[in-house]
Amino acid sequence: MSNAAYRFATVSGQNFHWFLKRNCSVTPAQLGWMYASLCTVSLGIGALFWWQGAKMVMPFAWLELLAVGAAFLAYARHATDGERIVLQGTSLVVERETAGRLERTEFRREWVRVEPKVGDRSLIELSAQGRSMEVGRFVRPELRPALASEIRMALRAT
């Protein structure tokens, strides 16, 4: 099977791997350093004004840093979210990580159905033997039909 026929998959021999990840501009480690520098600057300025007699600046600086810290924490929890689909031999393995929680479903290749959940721009539902898993969260909606076609093509390949 030609590797050029697959836009989303990595093909090695008869094995197909799809790694669908969130597009993150900042890693959790970079975010931690940015937050630490923000705390240093904000508390430094707050301490300077507190020393000048503006006593209410520090409580608001702490409140601001707590709010920003909570937002950064929510972002960092989901920064590594992703979906991994592996077609190897007679099995299709789908793993989805959301906020550090991993869900894994394994299907027999010959029983898998690939279809949109509701419409053409919806998530892709992989189902077989009474189990199902939705994939495609990290692919633009207009590209999901192409991903579904690619998975179908790989399932039919021998």
CSV table of C-alpha atoms in Angstrom, one decimal:
chain,number,residue,atom,x,y,z
A,1,MET,CA,0.0,0.0,0.0
A,2,SER,CA,1.4,3.4,-1.0
A,3,ASN,CA,2.2,5.7,1.9
A,4,ALA,CA,1.2,8.7,-0.4
A,5,ALA,CA,-2.5,7.4,-0.3
A,6,TYR,CA,-2.7,8.2,3.4
A,7,ARG,CA,-2.9,11.8,4.6
A,8,PHE,CA,-3.3,11.2,8.4
A,9,ALA,CA,-1.7,7.7,8.9
A,10,THR,CA,1.8,6.5,9.3
A,11,VAL,CA,2.2,3.3,7.4
A,12,SER,CA,4.9,0.7,8.1
A,13,GLY,CA,4.4,-2.5,6.2
A,14,GLN,CA,0.8,-3.8,6.9
A,15,ASN,CA,0.5,-1.6,10.1
A,16,PHE,CA,-1.3,1.7,10.2
A,17,HIS,CA,-0.9,4.3,12.9
A,18,TRP,CA,-3.0,7.4,13.4
A,19,PHE,CA,-1.9,9.9,16.0
A,20,LEU,CA,-4.4,12.7,16.4
A,21,LYS,CA,-3.4,15.3,18.9
A,22,ARG,CA,-4.5,18.7,20.1
A,23,ASN,CA,-2.6,21.6,18.5
A,24,CYS,CA,-0.9,23.2,21.5
A,25,SER,CA,1.3,26.3,21.2
A,26,VAL,CA,2.7,26.0,24.8
A,27,THR,CA,3.7,22.8,26.6
A,28,PRO,CA,2.8,22.3,30.3
A,29,ALA,CA,6.4,22.8,31.3
A,30,GLN,CA,6.6,26.1,29.3
A,31,LEU,CA,3.4,27.1,30.9
A,32,GLY,CA,4.8,26.5,34.4
A,33,TRP,CA,7.8,28.7,33.7
A,34,MET,CA,5.6,31.4,32.3
A,35,TYR,CA,3.3,31.3,35.3
A,36,ALA,CA,6.4,31.4,37.7
A,37,SER,CA,7.7,34.5,35.9
A,38,LEU,CA,4.2,36.1,35.9
A,39,CYS,CA,4.0,35.5,39.7
A,40,THR,CA,7.4,37.0,40.2
A,41,VAL,CA,6.6,40.2,38.3
A,42,SER,CA,3.1,40.6,39.7
A,43,LEU,CA,4.1,40.0,43.3
A,44,GLY,CA,7.2,42.2,42.9
A,45,ILE,CA,5.0,45.1,41.7
A,46,GLY,CA,2.4,44.4,44.3
A,47,ALA,CA,5.1,44.4,47.1
A,48,LEU,CA,6.5,47.7,45.8
A,49,PHE,CA,3.0,49.3,46.0
A,50,TRP,CA,2.3,47.7,49.4
A,51,TRP,CA,5.6,49.1,50.7
A,52,GLN,CA,4.4,52.6,49.5
A,53,GLY,CA,1.3,52.2,51.5
A,54,ALA,CA,-1.3,50.7,49.1
A,55,LYS,CA,-2.2,47.7,51.4
A,56,MET,CA,-5.0,46.4,49.2
A,57,VAL,CA,-2.8,45.7,46.2
A,58,MET,CA,-1.3,42.5,47.5
A,59,PRO,CA,-4.7,40.7,48.2
A,60,PHE,CA,-5.8,41.5,44.6
A,61,ALA,CA,-2.4,40.4,43.2
A,62,TRP,CA,-2.8,37.0,45.0
A,63,LEU,CA,-6.4,36.8,43.8
A,64,GLU,CA,-5.4,37.5,40.2
A,65,LEU,CA,-2.6,34.9,40.4
A,66,LEU,CA,-5.0,32.3,41.8
A,67,ALA,CA,-7.4,32.9,38.9
A,68,VAL,CA,-4.7,32.8,36.3
A,69,GLY,CA,-3.2,29.7,37.9
A,70,ALA,CA,-6.6,27.9,37.8
A,71,ALA,CA,-7.0,28.8,34.1
A,72,PHE,CA,-3.4,27.6,33.3
A,73,LEU,CA,-4.0,24.3,35.2
A,74,ALA,CA,-7.2,23.6,33.2
A,75,TYR,CA,-5.2,24.3,30.0
A,76,ALA,CA,-2.3,22.1,31.1
A,77,ARG,CA,-4.6,19.2,31.9
A,78,HIS,CA,-5.8,19.0,28.4
A,79,ALA,CA,-2.6,20.0,26.5
A,80,THR,CA,-1.6,16.4,26.0
A,81,ASP,CA,-5.0,15.1,25.0
A,82,GLY,CA,-5.1,12.9,21.9
A,83,GLU,CA,-6.3,9.9,20.1
A,84,ARG,CA,-4.2,7.0,18.8
A,85,ILE,CA,-5.6,4.5,16.4
A,86,VAL,CA,-3.5,1.4,15.5
A,87,LEU,CA,-4.4,-1.2,12.8
A,88,GLN,CA,-2.1,-4.1,13.2
A,89,GLY,CA,-2.9,-7.6,12.0
A,90,THR,CA,-6.5,-8.5,12.8
A,91,SER,CA,-7.1,-5.9,15.4
A,92,LEU,CA,-7.9,-2.2,15.5
A,93,VAL,CA,-6.9,-0.6,18.8
A,94,VAL,CA,-8.3,2.9,19.6
A,95,GLU,CA,-6.9,4.8,22.6
A,96,ARG,CA,-8.2,8.2,23.7
A,97,GLU,CA,-6.5,10.3,26.4
A,98,THR,CA,-8.5,13.1,28.0
A,99,ALA,CA,-7.2,15.1,30.9
A,100,GLY,CA,-4.8,12.2,31.8
A,101,ARG,CA,-7.5,9.5,31.7
A,102,LEU,CA,-6.9,6.8,29.0
A,103,GLU,CA,-9.7,4.9,27.4
A,104,ARG,CA,-8.8,1.9,25.3
A,105,THR,CA,-11.0,-0.2,23.0
A,106,GLU,CA,-9.9,-3.1,20.8
A,107,PHE,CA,-12.0,-4.2,17.8
A,108,ARG,CA,-11.6,-7.2,15.4
A,109,ARG,CA,-10.7,-5.7,12.0
A,110,GLU,CA,-13.3,-7.5,9.9
A,111,TRP,CA,-16.2,-6.4,12.1
A,112,VAL,CA,-15.4,-2.6,12.4
A,113,ARG,CA,-17.9,-0.1,11.0
A,114,VAL,CA,-16.7,3.4,10.3
A,115,GLU,CA,-19.4,6.1,10.0
A,116,PRO,CA,-20.1,9.7,11.0
A,117,LYS,CA,-22.0,9.9,14.4
A,118,VAL,CA,-24.7,12.2,13.1
A,119,GLY,CA,-23.7,14.1,9.9
A,120,ASP,CA,-20.8,14.6,7.6
A,121,ARG,CA,-19.1,17.1,9.9
A,122,SER,CA,-19.6,15.1,13.1
A,123,LEU,CA,-17.2,12.9,15.0
A,124,ILE,CA,-16.4,9.5,13.4
A,125,GLU,CA,-17.8,6.5,15.2
A,126,LEU,CA,-15.9,3.2,15.1
A,127,SER,CA,-18.1,0.3,16.2
A,128,ALA,CA,-18.2,-3.4,16.3
A,129,GLN,CA,-19.6,-6.2,18.5
A,130,GLY,CA,-21.7,-3.9,20.6
A,131,ARG,CA,-18.9,-1.5,21.4
A,132,SER,CA,-18.1,1.9,19.9
A,133,MET,CA,-15.7,4.8,20.2
A,134,GLU,CA,-15.8,8.2,18.7
A,135,VAL,CA,-12.6,9.6,17.1
A,136,GLY,CA,-11.7,12.8,15.2
A,137,ARG,CA,-11.9,15.4,17.9
A,138,PHE,CA,-8.6,16.8,16.9
A,139,VAL,CA,-9.2,16.9,13.2
A,140,ARG,CA,-11.0,19.9,11.6
A,141,PRO,CA,-14.7,19.0,10.9
A,142,GLU,CA,-14.3,19.4,7.1
A,143,LEU,CA,-11.4,16.9,7.2
A,144,ARG,CA,-13.2,14.2,9.2
A,145,PRO,CA,-14.8,12.5,6.1
A,146,ALA,CA,-11.3,12.2,4.6
A,147,LEU,CA,-10.1,10.6,7.8
A,148,ALA,CA,-13.1,8.2,7.9
A,149,SER,CA,-12.4,7.2,4.3
A,150,GLU,CA,-8.7,6.6,5.1
A,151,ILE,CA,-9.6,4.3,8.0
A,152,ARG,CA,-12.1,2.4,5.8
A,153,MET,CA,-9.4,2.0,3.1
A,154,ALA,CA,-6.9,0.7,5.6
A,155,LEU,CA,-9.4,-1.7,7.1
A,156,ARG,CA,-10.0,-3.2,3.6
A,157,ALA,CA,-6.3,-3.4,2.7
A,158,THR,CA,-4.7,-6.8,3.2
